[in-house]
């Protein structure tokens, strides 16, 4: 199983809503990532978890709140978002952070978020 | 401040010919460079990588060349096939777990 599964695939929410994006992998990977990709732009790193601890936060606004309940799951809690937060949110995982170098970073299909 | 740049948004080639995708970077601390391929409605998938201590890496139809003095790398696909049509992202990392992506180049291979 080399899959990273993201749910939901599509999410529409209002600026006052609270919602969550979920990511799951069963490859035994200990590093998990959230990336954000806007239209015609490259994916941009948001957060990295290593061994269930937050390792990197790329100065992401607090309206995005990551959570890693266990080594297989990664959530992104969303609250009071703005329309400009509409984007494709990609989850990824790797065996260890260092494995990113050799391309062993597996991406999910993404969750497309629209904020009205 | 874009540390990884792909200056060609799109490229169109004929099936069977060579596709050359280019990428420039500014950060000399990068120690690995990677190419990812992305189809619509899918996440990026890894294609090939190269260490900064090498100047070439080959995997089947895909070859990546690195010119450290010019801070430039390129991906050669030969022969190109219609199934290669996708967005190609160049990426770089410096052993921090952070992968910095370029803007992407959309490759169209015409039958």
PDB file of C-alpha atoms in Angstrom:
ATOM      1  CA  UNK A   1       0.000   0.000   0.000  1.00  0.00           C
ATOM      2  CA  UNK A   2       1.735   3.152  -1.219  1.00  0.00           C
ATOM      3  CA  UNK A   3      -1.249   5.437  -0.874  1.00  0.00           C
ATOM      4  CA  UNK A   4      -1.829   8.642   0.934  1.00  0.00           C
ATOM      5  CA  UNK A   5      -5.571   9.118   1.285  1.00  0.00           C
ATOM      6  CA  UNK A   6      -7.111  12.534   1.722  1.00  0.00           C
ATOM      7  CA  UNK A   7     -10.706  13.360   2.608  1.00  0.00           C
ATOM      8  CA  UNK A   8     -12.787  15.120   1.586  1.00  0.00           C
ATOM      9  CA  UNK A   9     -11.749  15.583  -2.040  1.00  0.00           C
ATOM     10  CA  UNK A  10     -13.798  18.775  -2.256  1.00  0.00           C
ATOM     11  CA  UNK A  11     -14.913  21.136   0.503  1.00  0.00           C
ATOM     12  CA  UNK A  12     -16.900  24.347   0.311  1.00  0.00           C
ATOM     13  CA  UNK A  13     -17.126  26.385   3.483  1.00  0.00           C
ATOM     14  CA  UNK A  14     -18.165  29.808   4.654  1.00  0.00           C
ATOM     15  CA  UNK A  15     -15.847  32.172   6.459  1.00  0.00           C
ATOM     16  CA  UNK A  16     -17.454  31.426   9.822  1.00  0.00           C
ATOM     17  CA  UNK A  17     -17.412  27.639   9.495  1.00  0.00           C
ATOM     18  CA  UNK A  18     -15.125  25.166  11.220  1.00  0.00           C
ATOM     19  CA  UNK A  19     -14.069  22.204   9.151  1.00  0.00           C
ATOM     20  CA  UNK A  20     -11.233  19.692   8.979  1.00  0.00           C
ATOM     21  CA  UNK A  21      -9.182  18.031   6.277  1.00  0.00           C
ATOM     22  CA  UNK A  22      -7.964  14.519   6.938  1.00  0.00           C
ATOM     23  CA  UNK A  23      -4.993  12.546   5.686  1.00  0.00           C
ATOM     24  CA  UNK A  24      -4.112   8.906   6.272  1.00  0.00           C
ATOM     25  CA  UNK A  25      -1.226   6.647   5.309  1.00  0.00           C
ATOM     26  CA  UNK A  26      -0.435   3.048   6.218  1.00  0.00           C
ATOM     27  CA  UNK A  27       3.121   2.855   4.948  1.00  0.00           C
ATOM     28  CA  UNK A  28       4.661   3.201   8.401  1.00  0.00           C
ATOM     29  CA  UNK A  29       5.971   6.637   7.522  1.00  0.00           C
ATOM     30  CA  UNK A  30       6.994   8.838  10.444  1.00  0.00           C
ATOM     31  CA  UNK A  31       7.001  12.200   8.663  1.00  0.00           C
ATOM     32  CA  UNK A  32       3.847  13.847   7.339  1.00  0.00           C
ATOM     33  CA  UNK A  33       3.374  17.128   5.545  1.00  0.00           C
ATOM     34  CA  UNK A  34       0.750  19.670   4.539  1.00  0.00           C
ATOM     35  CA  UNK A  35       1.273  21.656   1.344  1.00  0.00           C
ATOM     36  CA  UNK A  36      -0.944  24.351  -0.153  1.00  0.00           C
ATOM     37  CA  UNK A  37      -1.186  24.859  -3.900  1.00  0.00           C
ATOM     38  CA  UNK A  38      -2.989  27.755  -5.506  1.00  0.00           C
ATOM     39  CA  UNK A  39      -3.940  27.770  -9.174  1.00  0.00           C
ATOM     40  CA  UNK A  40      -0.923  27.907 -11.503  1.00  0.00           C
ATOM     41  CA  UNK A  41       1.444  28.127  -8.528  1.00  0.00           C
ATOM     42  CA  UNK A  42       3.833  25.570  -7.038  1.00  0.00           C
ATOM     43  CA  UNK A  43       2.984  23.613  -3.900  1.00  0.00           C
ATOM     44  CA  UNK A  44       4.083  25.534  -0.803  1.00  0.00           C
ATOM     45  CA  UNK A  45       5.010  23.811   2.434  1.00  0.00           C
ATOM     46  CA  UNK A  46       2.806  24.626   5.423  1.00  0.00           C
ATOM     47  CA  UNK A  47       3.631  22.124   8.179  1.00  0.00           C
ATOM     48  CA  UNK A  48       5.835  19.107   8.804  1.00  0.00           C
ATOM     49  CA  UNK A  49       5.303  16.514  11.523  1.00  0.00           C
ATOM     50  CA  UNK A  50       8.079  14.144  12.470  1.00  0.00           C
ATOM     51  CA  UNK A  51       7.303  11.301  14.862  1.00  0.00           C
ATOM     52  CA  UNK A  52       3.977  12.969  15.648  1.00  0.00           C
ATOM     53  CA  UNK A  53       5.607  16.201  16.729  1.00  0.00           C
ATOM     54  CA  UNK A  54       5.366  19.471  14.825  1.00  0.00           C
ATOM     55  CA  UNK A  55       8.775  19.975  13.272  1.00  0.00           C
ATOM     56  CA  UNK A  56       8.217  22.819  10.807  1.00  0.00           C
ATOM     57  CA  UNK A  57       5.590  25.567  10.724  1.00  0.00           C
ATOM     58  CA  UNK A  58       6.133  27.875   7.784  1.00  0.00           C
ATOM     59  CA  UNK A  59       4.592  30.879   9.546  1.00  0.00           C
ATOM     60  CA  UNK A  60       1.115  29.702   8.673  1.00  0.00           C
ATOM     61  CA  UNK A  61      -1.784  31.826  10.072  1.00  0.00           C
ATOM     62  CA  UNK A  62      -3.404  30.395  13.182  1.00  0.00           C
ATOM     63  CA  UNK A  63      -6.705  29.898  11.354  1.00  0.00           C
ATOM     64  CA  UNK A  64      -4.986  26.733  10.094  1.00  0.00           C
ATOM     65  CA  UNK A  65      -4.362  24.284  12.930  1.00  0.00           C
ATOM     66  CA  UNK A  66      -2.594  20.984  12.252  1.00  0.00           C
ATOM     67  CA  UNK A  67      -2.951  17.901  14.376  1.00  0.00           C
ATOM     68  CA  UNK A  68      -1.214  14.525  14.266  1.00  0.00           C
ATOM     69  CA  UNK A  69      -3.221  12.155  16.499  1.00  0.00           C
ATOM     70  CA  UNK A  70      -1.013   9.171  15.626  1.00  0.00           C
ATOM     71  CA  UNK A  71       1.655   8.171  13.139  1.00  0.00           C
ATOM     72  CA  UNK A  72      -0.887   7.291  10.436  1.00  0.00           C
ATOM     73  CA  UNK A  73      -3.154  10.319  10.628  1.00  0.00           C
ATOM     74  CA  UNK A  74      -2.755  14.002   9.952  1.00  0.00           C
ATOM     75  CA  UNK A  75      -5.527  16.561  10.240  1.00  0.00           C
ATOM     76  CA  UNK A  76      -5.775  20.195   9.268  1.00  0.00           C
ATOM     77  CA  UNK A  77      -8.405  22.097  11.223  1.00  0.00           C
ATOM     78  CA  UNK A  78      -9.829  25.142   9.495  1.00  0.00           C
ATOM     79  CA  UNK A  79     -11.545  28.059  11.202  1.00  0.00           C
ATOM     80  CA  UNK A  80     -12.443  31.587  10.106  1.00  0.00           C
ATOM     81  CA  UNK A  81     -10.823  31.185   6.721  1.00  0.00           C
ATOM     82  CA  UNK A  82     -10.711  33.858   4.047  1.00  0.00           C
ATOM     83  CA  UNK A  83     -11.656  33.493   0.367  1.00  0.00           C
ATOM     84  CA  UNK A  84      -7.946  33.778  -0.517  1.00  0.00           C
ATOM     85  CA  UNK A  85      -7.371  30.525   1.388  1.00  0.00           C
ATOM     86  CA  UNK A  86      -9.182  28.697  -1.396  1.00  0.00           C
ATOM     87  CA  UNK A  87      -6.638  26.253  -2.805  1.00  0.00           C
ATOM     88  CA  UNK A  88      -5.675  22.603  -3.224  1.00  0.00           C
ATOM     89  CA  UNK A  89      -4.344  21.231   0.058  1.00  0.00           C
ATOM     90  CA  UNK A  90      -1.920  18.371  -0.424  1.00  0.00           C
ATOM     91  CA  UNK A  91      -0.880  15.913   2.234  1.00  0.00           C
ATOM     92  CA  UNK A  92       2.335  13.930   1.866  1.00  0.00           C
ATOM     93  CA  UNK A  93       4.348  11.425   3.850  1.00  0.00           C
ATOM     94  CA  UNK A  94       7.864  10.018   3.919  1.00  0.00           C
ATOM     95  CA  UNK A  95       9.675   7.374   5.945  1.00  0.00           C
ATOM     96  CA  UNK A  96      11.732  10.073   7.625  1.00  0.00           C
ATOM     97  CA  UNK A  97      12.258  13.778   6.923  1.00  0.00           C
ATOM     98  CA  UNK A  98      15.635  12.944   5.368  1.00  0.00           C
ATOM     99  CA  UNK A  99      14.015  10.696   2.754  1.00  0.00           C
ATOM    100  CA  UNK A 100      12.595  13.774   1.023  1.00  0.00           C
ATOM    101  CA  UNK A 101      15.958  14.140  -0.680  1.00  0.00           C
ATOM    102  CA  UNK A 102      15.700  10.913  -2.593  1.00  0.00           C
ATOM    103  CA  UNK A 103      12.150  11.512  -3.735  1.00  0.00           C
ATOM    104  CA  UNK A 104      10.542   9.200  -1.214  1.00  0.00           C
ATOM    105  CA  UNK A 105       7.807  11.705  -0.569  1.00  0.00           C
ATOM    106  CA  UNK A 106       4.369  10.405  -1.415  1.00  0.00           C
ATOM    107  CA  UNK A 107       1.551  12.828  -2.085  1.00  0.00           C
ATOM    108  CA  UNK A 108      -2.171  12.351  -1.778  1.00  0.00           C
ATOM    109  CA  UNK A 109      -4.560  13.580  -4.452  1.00  0.00           C
ATOM    110  CA  UNK A 110      -5.384  16.680  -2.460  1.00  0.00           C
ATOM    111  CA  UNK A 111      -8.464  18.319  -0.986  1.00  0.00           C
ATOM    112  CA  UNK A 112      -9.808  21.201  -3.032  1.00  0.00           C
ATOM    113  CA  UNK A 113     -11.063  23.878  -0.670  1.00  0.00           C
ATOM    114  CA  UNK A 114     -13.336  26.745  -1.635  1.00  0.00           C
ATOM    115  CA  UNK A 115     -14.022  29.464   0.920  1.00  0.00           C
ATOM    116  CA  UNK A 116     -17.069  31.605   0.187  1.00  0.00           C
TER     117      UNK A 116
ATOM    118  CA  UNK B   1      11.975  35.492  -3.368  1.00  0.00           C
ATOM    119  CA  UNK B   2      11.721  32.453  -5.615  1.00  0.00           C
ATOM    120  CA  UNK B   3      14.577  30.113  -4.908  1.00  0.00           C
ATOM    121  CA  UNK B   4      13.581  27.657  -7.640  1.00  0.00           C
ATOM    122  CA  UNK B   5      12.438  28.960 -11.012  1.00  0.00           C
ATOM    123  CA  UNK B   6      11.018  27.361 -14.099  1.00  0.00           C
ATOM    124  CA  UNK B   7      10.844  30.126 -16.646  1.00  0.00           C
ATOM    125  CA  UNK B   8       8.932  28.233 -19.321  1.00  0.00           C
ATOM    126  CA  UNK B   9       5.274  27.802 -18.354  1.00  0.00           C
ATOM    127  CA  UNK B  10       4.651  25.410 -21.237  1.00  0.00           C
ATOM    128  CA  UNK B  11       6.387  23.218 -23.784  1.00  0.00           C
ATOM    129  CA  UNK B  12       4.993  21.342 -26.761  1.00  0.00           C
ATOM    130  CA  UNK B  13       6.900  18.566 -28.539  1.00  0.00           C
ATOM    131  CA  UNK B  14       6.158  15.876 -31.084  1.00  0.00           C
ATOM    132  CA  UNK B  15       5.930  12.269 -29.998  1.00  0.00           C
ATOM    133  CA  UNK B  16       9.286  10.518 -30.321  1.00  0.00           C
ATOM    134  CA  UNK B  17      11.307  13.717 -30.035  1.00  0.00           C
ATOM    135  CA  UNK B  18      13.252  14.978 -27.039  1.00  0.00           C
ATOM    136  CA  UNK B  19      11.616  17.123 -24.336  1.00  0.00           C
ATOM    137  CA  UNK B  20      13.917  19.410 -22.380  1.00  0.00           C
ATOM    138  CA  UNK B  21      12.588  21.091 -19.270  1.00  0.00           C
ATOM    139  CA  UNK B  22      14.722  23.681 -17.518  1.00  0.00           C
ATOM    140  CA  UNK B  23      15.054  24.885 -13.954  1.00  0.00           C
ATOM    141  CA  UNK B  24      17.213  27.506 -12.240  1.00  0.00           C
ATOM    142  CA  UNK B  25      17.906  27.948  -8.541  1.00  0.00           C
ATOM    143  CA  UNK B  26      19.480  30.591  -6.380  1.00  0.00           C
ATOM    144  CA  UNK B  27      20.303  28.855  -3.084  1.00  0.00           C
ATOM    145  CA  UNK B  28      23.737  27.218  -3.165  1.00  0.00           C
ATOM    146  CA  UNK B  29      22.869  25.278   0.021  1.00  0.00           C
ATOM    147  CA  UNK B  30      20.506  22.954  -1.833  1.00  0.00           C
ATOM    148  CA  UNK B  31      21.986  19.468  -1.859  1.00  0.00           C
ATOM    149  CA  UNK B  32      19.328  17.512  -3.730  1.00  0.00           C
ATOM    150  CA  UNK B  33      17.237  18.364  -6.750  1.00  0.00           C
ATOM    151  CA  UNK B  34      14.139  16.493  -7.822  1.00  0.00           C
ATOM    152  CA  UNK B  35      11.592  16.405 -10.598  1.00  0.00           C
ATOM    153  CA  UNK B  36       7.958  15.671  -9.936  1.00  0.00           C
ATOM    154  CA  UNK B  37       5.204  15.042 -12.444  1.00  0.00           C
ATOM    155  CA  UNK B  38       1.588  15.989 -11.862  1.00  0.00           C
ATOM    156  CA  UNK B  39      -1.521  14.965 -13.723  1.00  0.00           C
ATOM    157  CA  UNK B  40      -4.796  16.895 -13.232  1.00  0.00           C
ATOM    158  CA  UNK B  41      -6.726  15.869 -10.107  1.00  0.00           C
ATOM    159  CA  UNK B  42      -3.747  13.912  -8.775  1.00  0.00           C
ATOM    160  CA  UNK B  43      -0.959  14.679  -6.360  1.00  0.00           C
ATOM    161  CA  UNK B  44       2.604  15.107  -7.635  1.00  0.00           C
ATOM    162  CA  UNK B  45       4.566  11.904  -8.184  1.00  0.00           C
ATOM    163  CA  UNK B  46       8.333  11.600  -7.957  1.00  0.00           C
ATOM    164  CA  UNK B  47      10.196  11.154 -11.229  1.00  0.00           C
ATOM    165  CA  UNK B  48      13.943  11.443 -10.717  1.00  0.00           C
ATOM    166  CA  UNK B  49      16.442  13.145  -8.425  1.00  0.00           C
ATOM    167  CA  UNK B  50      20.078  14.172  -8.431  1.00  0.00           C
ATOM    168  CA  UNK B  51      22.539  14.874  -5.667  1.00  0.00           C
ATOM    169  CA  UNK B  52      24.498  18.112  -5.808  1.00  0.00           C
ATOM    170  CA  UNK B  53      27.725  16.106  -6.019  1.00  0.00           C
ATOM    171  CA  UNK B  54      26.724  14.629  -9.350  1.00  0.00           C
ATOM    172  CA  UNK B  55      26.171  16.195 -12.754  1.00  0.00           C
ATOM    173  CA  UNK B  56      23.961  13.551 -14.339  1.00  0.00           C
ATOM    174  CA  UNK B  57      21.466  10.921 -13.337  1.00  0.00           C
ATOM    175  CA  UNK B  58      19.640   8.654 -15.726  1.00  0.00           C
ATOM    176  CA  UNK B  59      16.576   6.478 -15.299  1.00  0.00           C
ATOM    177  CA  UNK B  60      15.194   4.941 -18.452  1.00  0.00           C
ATOM    178  CA  UNK B  61      13.888   7.673 -20.733  1.00  0.00           C
ATOM    179  CA  UNK B  62      14.546  10.363 -18.123  1.00  0.00           C
ATOM    180  CA  UNK B  63      17.872  12.073 -17.535  1.00  0.00           C
ATOM    181  CA  UNK B  64      18.560  14.974 -15.230  1.00  0.00           C
ATOM    182  CA  UNK B  65      21.602  17.188 -15.746  1.00  0.00           C
ATOM    183  CA  UNK B  66      22.978  19.513 -13.075  1.00  0.00           C
ATOM    184  CA  UNK B  67      25.268  22.475 -13.728  1.00  0.00           C
ATOM    185  CA  UNK B  68      26.214  23.765 -10.289  1.00  0.00           C
ATOM    186  CA  UNK B  69      28.277  26.680 -11.533  1.00  0.00           C
ATOM    187  CA  UNK B  70      25.292  27.965 -13.487  1.00  0.00           C
ATOM    188  CA  UNK B  71      22.806  26.905 -10.788  1.00  0.00           C
ATOM    189  CA  UNK B  72      20.815  25.199 -13.516  1.00  0.00           C
ATOM    190  CA  UNK B  73      19.303  21.796 -14.023  1.00  0.00           C
ATOM    191  CA  UNK B  74      17.390  20.231 -16.838  1.00  0.00           C
ATOM    192  CA  UNK B  75      15.236  17.177 -17.391  1.00  0.00           C
ATOM    193  CA  UNK B  76      15.515  15.356 -20.697  1.00  0.00           C
ATOM    194  CA  UNK B  77      12.807  12.954 -21.790  1.00  0.00           C
ATOM    195  CA  UNK B  78      13.626  10.873 -24.817  1.00  0.00           C
ATOM    196  CA  UNK B  79      11.720   9.644 -26.642  1.00  0.00           C
ATOM    197  CA  UNK B  80       8.718  11.673 -25.528  1.00  0.00           C
ATOM    198  CA  UNK B  81       5.382   9.903 -25.377  1.00  0.00           C
ATOM    199  CA  UNK B  82       1.819  11.287 -25.250  1.00  0.00           C
ATOM    200  CA  UNK B  83       1.468   9.830 -21.736  1.00  0.00           C
ATOM    201  CA  UNK B  84       4.247  12.165 -20.621  1.00  0.00           C
ATOM    202  CA  UNK B  85       1.881  15.118 -21.047  1.00  0.00           C
ATOM    203  CA  UNK B  86       1.610  16.612 -17.551  1.00  0.00           C
ATOM    204  CA  UNK B  87       2.879  19.445 -15.374  1.00  0.00           C
ATOM    205  CA  UNK B  88       6.514  18.974 -14.361  1.00  0.00           C
ATOM    206  CA  UNK B  89       7.809  20.546 -11.168  1.00  0.00           C
ATOM    207  CA  UNK B  90      11.431  21.048 -10.374  1.00  0.00           C
ATOM    208  CA  UNK B  91      12.152  20.954  -6.614  1.00  0.00           C
ATOM    209  CA  UNK B  92      15.131  21.383  -4.326  1.00  0.00           C
ATOM    210  CA  UNK B  93      15.941  20.595  -0.725  1.00  0.00           C
ATOM    211  CA  UNK B  94      18.774  21.049   1.779  1.00  0.00           C
ATOM    212  CA  UNK B  95      18.211  18.144   4.177  1.00  0.00           C
ATOM    213  CA  UNK B  96      15.642  19.993   6.229  1.00  0.00           C
ATOM    214  CA  UNK B  97      12.537  18.166   5.057  1.00  0.00           C
ATOM    215  CA  UNK B  98      11.554  21.294   3.155  1.00  0.00           C
ATOM    216  CA  UNK B  99      11.005  20.791  -0.539  1.00  0.00           C
ATOM    217  CA  UNK B 100      10.968  24.043  -2.519  1.00  0.00           C
ATOM    218  CA  UNK B 101       9.095  23.759  -5.813  1.00  0.00           C
ATOM    219  CA  UNK B 102       9.375  25.730  -9.007  1.00  0.00           C
ATOM    220  CA  UNK B 103       6.280  27.078 -10.731  1.00  0.00           C
ATOM    221  CA  UNK B 104       5.942  24.113 -13.045  1.00  0.00           C
ATOM    222  CA  UNK B 105       6.108  23.570 -16.801  1.00  0.00           C
ATOM    223  CA  UNK B 106       3.172  22.076 -18.661  1.00  0.00           C
ATOM    224  CA  UNK B 107       4.443  19.569 -21.212  1.00  0.00           C
ATOM    225  CA  UNK B 108       2.260  18.568 -24.126  1.00  0.00           C
ATOM    226  CA  UNK B 109       3.442  15.687 -26.285  1.00  0.00           C
ATOM    227  CA  UNK B 110       1.565  15.565 -29.561  1.00  0.00           C
ATOM    228  CA  UNK B 111       0.946  12.221 -31.274  1.00  0.00           C
TER     229      UNK B 111
END
